[in-house]
PDB file of C-alpha atoms in Angstrom:
ATOM      1  CA  MET A   6     237.439 173.057  42.141  1.00 48.00           C
ATOM      2  CA  SER A   7     236.627 170.144  40.413  1.00 49.00           C
ATOM      3  CA  GLN A   8     236.620 170.648  36.287  1.00 51.00           C
ATOM      4  CA  ALA A   9     232.995 169.626  35.969  1.00 51.00           C
ATOM      5  CA  HIS A  10     231.895 172.297  38.548  1.00 44.00           C
ATOM      6  CA  LEU A  11     234.174 174.658  36.511  1.00 57.00           C
ATOM      7  CA  SER A  12     231.977 173.665  33.332  1.00 75.00           C
ATOM      8  CA  LYS A  13     229.276 173.976  34.730  1.00 81.00           C
ATOM      9  CA  GLN A  14     229.979 177.575  36.206  1.00 84.00           C
ATOM     10  CA  TYR A  15     230.738 178.710  32.487  1.00 84.00           C
ATOM     11  CA  ASP A  16     228.114 176.974  30.927  1.00 85.00           C
ATOM     12  CA  GLN A  17     225.717 179.296  33.656  1.00 91.00           C
ATOM     13  CA  ASP A  18     227.978 182.112  32.780  1.00 91.00           C
ATOM     14  CA  LEU A  19     227.363 182.119  29.311  1.00 91.00           C
ATOM     15  CA  GLU A  20     223.933 181.485  29.464  1.00 93.00           C
ATOM     16  CA  ALA A  21     223.371 184.446  31.337  1.00 95.00           C
ATOM     17  CA  ILE A  22     225.309 186.643  28.551  1.00 96.00           C
ATOM     18  CA  ARG A  23     223.217 184.983  25.892  1.00 95.00           C
ATOM     19  CA  SER A  24     220.040 185.853  27.778  1.00 95.00           C
ATOM     20  CA  ARG A  25     220.838 189.472  27.657  1.00 97.00           C
ATOM     21  CA  VAL A  26     221.797 189.593  24.183  1.00 97.00           C
ATOM     22  CA  LEU A  27     218.444 187.888  23.431  1.00 97.00           C
ATOM     23  CA  LEU A  28     217.250 190.996  25.287  1.00 96.00           C
ATOM     24  CA  MET A  29     219.228 193.633  23.819  1.00 97.00           C
ATOM     25  CA  GLY A  30     218.059 191.655  20.434  1.00 97.00           C
ATOM     26  CA  GLY A  31     214.193 192.195  21.443  1.00 97.00           C
ATOM     27  CA  LEU A  32     215.092 196.072  22.022  1.00 97.00           C
ATOM     28  CA  VAL A  33     216.598 196.517  18.878  1.00 97.00           C
ATOM     29  CA  GLU A  34     213.696 194.978  17.016  1.00 97.00           C
ATOM     30  CA  SER A  35     211.155 197.094  19.126  1.00 97.00           C
ATOM     31  CA  GLN A  36     213.528 200.165  18.173  1.00 97.00           C
ATOM     32  CA  PHE A  37     212.957 199.306  14.596  1.00 98.00           C
ATOM     33  CA  ARG A  38     209.399 199.031  14.464  1.00 97.00           C
ATOM     34  CA  ASP A  39     209.146 202.091  16.287  1.00 96.00           C
ATOM     35  CA  ALA A  40     210.985 203.566  14.057  1.00 96.00           C
ATOM     36  CA  MET A  41     209.117 202.635  11.104  1.00 95.00           C
ATOM     37  CA  GLU A  42     205.672 203.623  12.651  1.00 94.00           C
ATOM     38  CA  SER A  43     207.055 206.843  13.242  1.00 92.00           C
ATOM     39  CA  LEU A  44     207.508 207.286   9.876  1.00 89.00           C
ATOM     40  CA  HIS A  45     204.153 205.901   9.054  1.00 86.00           C
ATOM     41  CA  GLN A  46     202.466 207.652  11.651  1.00 88.00           C
ATOM     42  CA  ASP A  47     204.334 211.176  11.571  1.00 84.00           C
ATOM     43  CA  SER A  48     205.150 210.667  15.096  1.00 90.00           C
ATOM     44  CA  ALA A  49     208.060 212.830  16.614  1.00 90.00           C
ATOM     45  CA  GLU A  50     206.990 211.317  20.158  1.00 93.00           C
ATOM     46  CA  LEU A  51     207.649 208.002  18.592  1.00 94.00           C
ATOM     47  CA  ALA A  52     210.577 209.080  16.826  1.00 93.00           C
ATOM     48  CA  GLU A  53     212.211 210.566  19.997  1.00 94.00           C
ATOM     49  CA  LYS A  54     211.302 207.298  21.839  1.00 95.00           C
ATOM     50  CA  VAL A  55     213.612 205.406  19.520  1.00 96.00           C
ATOM     51  CA  VAL A  56     216.624 207.998  19.855  1.00 94.00           C
ATOM     52  CA  ARG A  57     216.034 207.465  23.467  1.00 93.00           C
ATOM     53  CA  THR A  58     216.168 203.586  23.366  1.00 94.00           C
ATOM     54  CA  ASP A  59     219.631 203.908  21.525  1.00 94.00           C
ATOM     55  CA  ALA A  60     221.341 204.971  24.429  1.00 94.00           C
ATOM     56  CA  GLU A  61     220.282 202.097  26.466  1.00 95.00           C
ATOM     57  CA  ILE A  62     221.181 199.758  23.462  1.00 96.00           C
ATOM     58  CA  ASN A  63     224.714 201.303  23.716  1.00 96.00           C
ATOM     59  CA  GLN A  64     225.313 200.827  27.308  1.00 96.00           C
ATOM     60  CA  LEU A  65     223.907 197.391  26.734  1.00 96.00           C
ATOM     61  CA  GLU A  66     226.947 196.929  24.315  1.00 97.00           C
ATOM     62  CA  VAL A  67     229.463 198.133  26.673  1.00 97.00           C
ATOM     63  CA  THR A  68     228.169 195.795  29.625  1.00 97.00           C
ATOM     64  CA  LEU A  69     227.897 192.767  27.362  1.00 97.00           C
ATOM     65  CA  ASP A  70     231.364 193.159  25.904  1.00 96.00           C
ATOM     66  CA  SER A  71     232.876 193.414  29.390  1.00 96.00           C
ATOM     67  CA  ALA A  72     231.075 190.443  30.475  1.00 96.00           C
ATOM     68  CA  CYS A  73     232.415 188.214  27.398  1.00 95.00           C
ATOM     69  CA  THR A  74     235.712 189.705  28.265  1.00 95.00           C
ATOM     70  CA  ASN A  75     235.651 188.632  32.163  1.00 94.00           C
ATOM     71  CA  LEU A  76     234.118 185.362  31.039  1.00 93.00           C
ATOM     72  CA  ILE A  77     237.327 184.573  28.660  1.00 91.00           C
ATOM     73  CA  VAL A  78     239.540 185.887  31.341  1.00 91.00           C
ATOM     74  CA  ARG A  79     238.101 183.929  34.355  1.00 88.00           C
ATOM     75  CA  ARG A  80     237.335 180.559  32.639  1.00 82.00           C
ATOM     76  CA  GLN A  81     240.068 180.427  29.742  1.00 84.00           C
ATOM     77  CA  PRO A  82     237.213 178.710  27.554  1.00 80.00           C
ATOM     78  CA  ALA A  83     238.705 176.680  24.666  1.00 79.00           C
ATOM     79  CA  ALA A  84     237.859 175.057  21.258  1.00 78.00           C
ATOM     80  CA  ASN A  85     234.064 175.405  20.923  1.00 84.00           C
ATOM     81  CA  ASP A  86     233.261 177.329  24.010  1.00 86.00           C
ATOM     82  CA  LEU A  87     235.884 180.006  23.037  1.00 89.00           C
ATOM     83  CA  ARG A  88     234.516 179.936  19.435  1.00 91.00           C
ATOM     84  CA  THR A  89     230.960 180.723  21.057  1.00 92.00           C
ATOM     85  CA  VAL A  90     232.169 183.420  23.334  1.00 94.00           C
ATOM     86  CA  MET A  91     233.761 185.157  20.156  1.00 94.00           C
ATOM     87  CA  ALA A  92     231.033 184.768  18.107  1.00 96.00           C
ATOM     88  CA  THR A  93     228.740 186.444  20.668  1.00 96.00           C
ATOM     89  CA  THR A  94     230.487 189.592  20.847  1.00 96.00           C
ATOM     90  CA  LYS A  95     229.923 189.692  17.141  1.00 97.00           C
ATOM     91  CA  VAL A  96     226.370 189.169  17.333  1.00 98.00           C
ATOM     92  CA  ILE A  97     226.350 192.174  20.321  1.00 98.00           C
ATOM     93  CA  THR A  98     228.532 194.556  17.701  1.00 97.00           C
ATOM     94  CA  ASP A  99     225.809 193.924  14.767  1.00 98.00           C
ATOM     95  CA  LEU A 100     222.989 194.242  17.387  1.00 98.00           C
ATOM     96  CA  GLU A 101     224.328 197.741  18.599  1.00 98.00           C
ATOM     97  CA  ARG A 102     224.523 198.656  14.812  1.00 98.00           C
ATOM     98  CA  ILE A 103     220.784 197.805  13.809  1.00 98.00           C
ATOM     99  CA  GLY A 104     220.031 200.102  16.872  1.00 97.00           C
ATOM    100  CA  ASP A 105     222.046 202.999  14.857  1.00 97.00           C
ATOM    101  CA  GLU A 106     220.557 202.017  11.701  1.00 98.00           C
ATOM    102  CA  ALA A 107     216.982 202.764  13.290  1.00 97.00           C
ATOM    103  CA  THR A 108     217.956 205.728  15.208  1.00 97.00           C
ATOM    104  CA  LYS A 109     218.657 207.002  11.425  1.00 97.00           C
ATOM    105  CA  ILE A 110     215.311 205.644  10.400  1.00 96.00           C
ATOM    106  CA  ALA A 111     213.704 207.828  13.026  1.00 95.00           C
ATOM    107  CA  ARG A 112     215.755 211.164  12.380  1.00 93.00           C
ATOM    108  CA  SER A 113     214.873 210.850   9.044  1.00 91.00           C
ATOM    109  CA  ALA A 114     211.191 210.228   9.489  1.00 89.00           C
ATOM    110  CA  LYS A 115     211.091 213.664  11.983  1.00 88.00           C
ATOM    111  CA  ASN A 116     212.721 215.404   8.600  1.00 86.00           C
ATOM    112  CA  LEU A 117     209.545 214.260   6.403  1.00 83.00           C
ATOM    113  CA  GLN A 118     207.374 215.327   8.667  1.00 77.00           C
ATOM    114  CA  SER A 119     206.516 218.267   6.941  1.00 64.00           C
ATOM    115  CA  ARG A 120     206.594 216.437   3.143  1.00 61.00           C
ATOM    116  CA  SER A 121     204.185 214.033   3.869  1.00 54.00           C
ATOM    117  CA  ALA A 122     202.802 214.630   0.022  1.00 50.00           C
ATOM    118  CA  LEU A 123     206.195 213.064  -1.209  1.00 55.00           C
ATOM    119  CA  MET A 124     205.523 209.631   1.119  1.00 56.00           C
ATOM    120  CA  VAL A 125     202.335 208.604  -0.404  1.00 53.00           C
ATOM    121  CA  ASN A 126     203.830 207.239  -3.509  1.00 61.00           C
ATOM    122  CA  ASN A 127     206.585 205.671  -1.143  1.00 73.00           C
ATOM    123  CA  TYR A 128     205.110 204.042   1.486  1.00 74.00           C
ATOM    124  CA  GLN A 129     204.169 200.712  -0.060  1.00 80.00           C
ATOM    125  CA  THR A 130     208.134 200.120  -1.231  1.00 86.00           C
ATOM    126  CA  LEU A 131     209.261 201.215   2.374  1.00 90.00           C
ATOM    127  CA  ARG A 132     206.765 198.693   3.787  1.00 89.00           C
ATOM    128  CA  ALA A 133     207.720 196.223   1.578  1.00 91.00           C
ATOM    129  CA  ILE A 134     211.569 196.348   2.372  1.00 95.00           C
ATOM    130  CA  ALA A 135     210.971 196.771   6.085  1.00 96.00           C
ATOM    131  CA  GLU A 136     208.836 193.639   6.396  1.00 96.00           C
ATOM    132  CA  ILE A 137     211.857 191.721   4.829  1.00 96.00           C
ATOM    133  CA  ALA A 138     214.646 193.488   7.027  1.00 97.00           C
ATOM    134  CA  GLY A 139     212.173 192.760   9.950  1.00 97.00           C
ATOM    135  CA  SER A 140     211.297 189.166   9.461  1.00 97.00           C
ATOM    136  CA  MET A 141     215.029 188.618   8.832  1.00 98.00           C
ATOM    137  CA  LEU A 142     216.069 190.192  12.260  1.00 98.00           C
ATOM    138  CA  HIS A 143     213.634 188.168  13.887  1.00 98.00           C
ATOM    139  CA  ASP A 144     214.784 184.795  12.703  1.00 98.00           C
ATOM    140  CA  ALA A 145     218.443 185.965  13.289  1.00 98.00           C
ATOM    141  CA  LEU A 146     217.436 186.030  16.799  1.00 98.00           C
ATOM    142  CA  ASP A 147     215.757 183.339  16.662  1.00 98.00           C
ATOM    143  CA  ALA A 148     218.098 181.389  15.016  1.00 98.00           C
ATOM    144  CA  PHE A 149     220.964 182.469  17.749  1.00 97.00           C
ATOM    145  CA  ALA A 150     218.560 181.438  20.604  1.00 96.00           C
ATOM    146  CA  ARG A 151     217.940 178.100  19.290  1.00 96.00           C
ATOM    147  CA  LEU A 152     221.247 177.925  17.316  1.00 96.00           C
ATOM    148  CA  ASP A 153     219.168 176.576  14.226  1.00 97.00           C
ATOM    149  CA  ARG A 154     221.562 176.788  11.322  1.00 95.00           C
ATOM    150  CA  ASP A 155     218.786 175.553   9.094  1.00 96.00           C
ATOM    151  CA  LEU A 156     216.787 178.999  10.005  1.00 97.00           C
ATOM    152  CA  ALA A 157     220.052 180.930   9.770  1.00 96.00           C
ATOM    153  CA  MET A 158     220.494 179.919   6.111  1.00 95.00           C
ATOM    154  CA  ASN A 159     217.209 180.369   4.927  1.00 95.00           C
ATOM    155  CA  LEU A 160     217.217 184.204   6.135  1.00 95.00           C
ATOM    156  CA  ILE A 161     220.473 184.612   4.718  1.00 95.00           C
ATOM    157  CA  SER A 162     218.994 183.861   1.080  1.00 93.00           C
ATOM    158  CA  ARG A 163     216.355 186.754   1.696  1.00 94.00           C
ATOM    159  CA  ASP A 164     219.115 189.215   1.532  1.00 95.00           C
ATOM    160  CA  ASP A 165     219.415 189.325  -2.321  1.00 94.00           C
ATOM    161  CA  THR A 166     215.697 190.010  -2.809  1.00 94.00           C
ATOM    162  CA  LEU A 167     216.290 192.822   0.231  1.00 96.00           C
ATOM    163  CA  ASP A 168     218.904 194.473  -1.779  1.00 95.00           C
ATOM    164  CA  HIS A 169     217.171 194.049  -5.208  1.00 95.00           C
ATOM    165  CA  GLN A 170     214.022 196.105  -3.671  1.00 94.00           C
ATOM    166  CA  PHE A 171     216.298 198.414  -2.309  1.00 94.00           C
ATOM    167  CA  HIS A 172     218.180 199.119  -5.648  1.00 94.00           C
ATOM    168  CA  ALA A 173     215.060 199.352  -7.613  1.00 92.00           C
ATOM    169  CA  MET A 174     213.748 202.026  -5.163  1.00 90.00           C
ATOM    170  CA  MET A 175     217.188 203.930  -5.430  1.00 91.00           C
ATOM    171  CA  ARG A 176     216.955 204.030  -9.015  1.00 91.00           C
ATOM    172  CA  SER A 177     213.239 205.413  -8.675  1.00 88.00           C
ATOM    173  CA  LEU A 178     214.133 208.488  -6.397  1.00 88.00           C
ATOM    174  CA  ILE A 179     217.078 209.160  -8.624  1.00 90.00           C
ATOM    175  CA  THR A 180     214.457 209.522 -11.344  1.00 89.00           C
ATOM    176  CA  TYR A 181     212.235 211.324  -9.574  1.00 84.00           C
ATOM    177  CA  MET A 182     214.577 213.643  -8.231  1.00 87.00           C
ATOM    178  CA  MET A 183     216.088 214.582 -11.779  1.00 90.00           C
ATOM    179  CA  GLU A 184     212.292 215.184 -12.818  1.00 87.00           C
ATOM    180  CA  GLU A 185     211.226 217.153  -9.846  1.00 85.00           C
ATOM    181  CA  PRO A 186     214.634 219.112  -8.213  1.00 85.00           C
ATOM    182  CA  ARG A 187     212.231 220.684  -5.417  1.00 84.00           C
ATOM    183  CA  THR A 188     211.745 217.169  -4.018  1.00 80.00           C
ATOM    184  CA  ILE A 189     215.512 216.477  -3.253  1.00 86.00           C
ATOM    185  CA  SER A 190     215.928 217.081   0.226  1.00 85.00           C
ATOM    186  CA  ALA A 191     212.608 214.800   0.763  1.00 84.00           C
ATOM    187  CA  SER A 192     213.901 211.982  -1.661  1.00 86.00           C
ATOM    188  CA  LEU A 193     217.534 212.118   0.144  1.00 89.00           C
ATOM    189  CA  ASP A 194     215.895 211.401   3.416  1.00 89.00           C
ATOM    190  CA  LEU A 195     213.844 208.549   1.846  1.00 90.00           C
ATOM    191  CA  LEU A 196     217.196 207.495   0.419  1.00 92.00           C
ATOM    192  CA  TRP A 197     218.508 207.368   3.842  1.00 94.00           C
ATOM    193  CA  ILE A 198     215.750 205.396   5.341  1.00 95.00           C
ATOM    194  CA  ALA A 199     215.673 202.554   2.713  1.00 95.00           C
ATOM    195  CA  LYS A 200     219.689 202.431   3.029  1.00 97.00           C
ATOM    196  CA  ALA A 201     219.178 201.900   6.537  1.00 98.00           C
ATOM    197  CA  ILE A 202     216.650 199.388   6.053  1.00 98.00           C
ATOM    198  CA  GLU A 203     219.069 197.509   3.645  1.00 97.00           C
ATOM    199  CA  ARG A 204     222.056 197.857   6.296  1.00 98.00           C
ATOM    200  CA  ILE A 205     219.450 195.906   8.941  1.00 98.00           C
ATOM    201  CA  GLY A 206     219.120 193.314   6.543  1.00 97.00           C
ATOM    202  CA  ASP A 207     223.376 193.140   5.833  1.00 97.00           C
ATOM    203  CA  HIS A 208     223.499 193.104  10.259  1.00 98.00           C
ATOM    204  CA  SER A 209     220.747 190.187  10.303  1.00 98.00           C
ATOM    205  CA  THR A 210     222.765 188.408   7.655  1.00 97.00           C
ATOM    206  CA  ASN A 211     225.907 188.949   9.873  1.00 97.00           C
ATOM    207  CA  LEU A 212     224.048 187.356  12.914  1.00 98.00           C
ATOM    208  CA  ALA A 213     223.297 184.516  11.177  1.00 97.00           C
ATOM    209  CA  GLU A 214     226.741 183.812   9.798  1.00 96.00           C
ATOM    210  CA  GLN A 215     227.872 183.852  13.366  1.00 97.00           C
ATOM    211  CA  VAL A 216     225.022 181.238  14.436  1.00 97.00           C
ATOM    212  CA  ILE A 217     226.462 178.891  11.512  1.00 96.00           C
ATOM    213  CA  TYR A 218     230.216 179.901  12.756  1.00 95.00           C
ATOM    214  CA  ILE A 219     229.061 178.284  16.341  1.00 94.00           C
ATOM    215  CA  VAL A 220     226.877 175.530  15.047  1.00 94.00           C
ATOM    216  CA  ASP A 221     229.445 174.177  12.586  1.00 92.00           C
ATOM    217  CA  GLY A 222     232.754 175.916  13.253  1.00 89.00           C
ATOM    218  CA  LYS A 223     232.943 177.158   9.849  1.00 85.00           C
ATOM    219  CA  ASP A 224     233.385 181.269   8.744  1.00 77.00           C
ATOM    220  CA  ILE A 225     231.197 181.678   5.851  1.00 79.00           C
ATOM    221  CA  ARG A 226     231.716 185.354   5.782  1.00 79.00           C
ATOM    222  CA  HIS A 227     232.603 186.898   2.407  1.00 69.00           C
ATOM    223  CA  THR A 228     232.040 183.441   0.703  1.00 71.00           C
ATOM    224  CA  ASP A 229     229.288 181.900  -1.654  1.00 64.00           C
ATOM    225  CA  HIS A 230     226.541 181.152   1.010  1.00 63.00           C
ATOM    226  CA  ALA A 231     224.778 178.318  -1.278  1.00 56.00           C
ATOM    227  CA  THR A 232     228.019 176.234  -0.856  1.00 53.00           C
ATOM    228  CA  ALA A 233     228.226 176.004   2.935  1.00 55.00           C
ATOM    229  CA  LYS A 234     227.318 172.651   4.292  1.00 54.00           C
ATOM    230  CA  PRO A 235     227.428 171.394   7.539  1.00 50.00           C
ATOM    231  CA  GLU A 236     230.387 168.905   8.062  1.00 49.00           C
TER     232      GLU A 236
END
């Protein structure tokens, strides 16, 4: 079989995997959106839908990991091609973990259904941080689809804002719990939700870092992102 034919087959196999990864990303994005809606609407039915979707996402992770492994074994990619496959496996892992965080939000939302009075003062803050995390996830998937390093770098810069708002909410809830001990259980559920949203932002940042690794061949994890420049 000619080298050109092998290369074409590899490209087709990789594109098939990428398409399924983006499908998984779409499911995760919907899962996060549904989890937040289950909170805002006090909907146990929507929360259960989020939990059920998590099983589908878990199965996609297993299937896609296997597909990536088989691609490496069968096609033996090198250099840039291998880098792309390895980065894709990390993207798959982060997407599955975002699904886990969305499931945590849905479960905490169910716990809060009998405590709606406490929620009134926290809707706005939760919506604000969820909007940031949601936009980061959406842009991370878009950056991966188009291999857009500029979009990836832009969304990474938003993570500090998300972290700041999360910590501000955490301090507020801790103060509230000290003043009103009877609200501790509900406040803790709110903290778990806020933390899950913050973690979704972290995983979205991880996705963006993998896009930059694919495009530039530079691993910018655990580095000063502001200094990451294309060579």
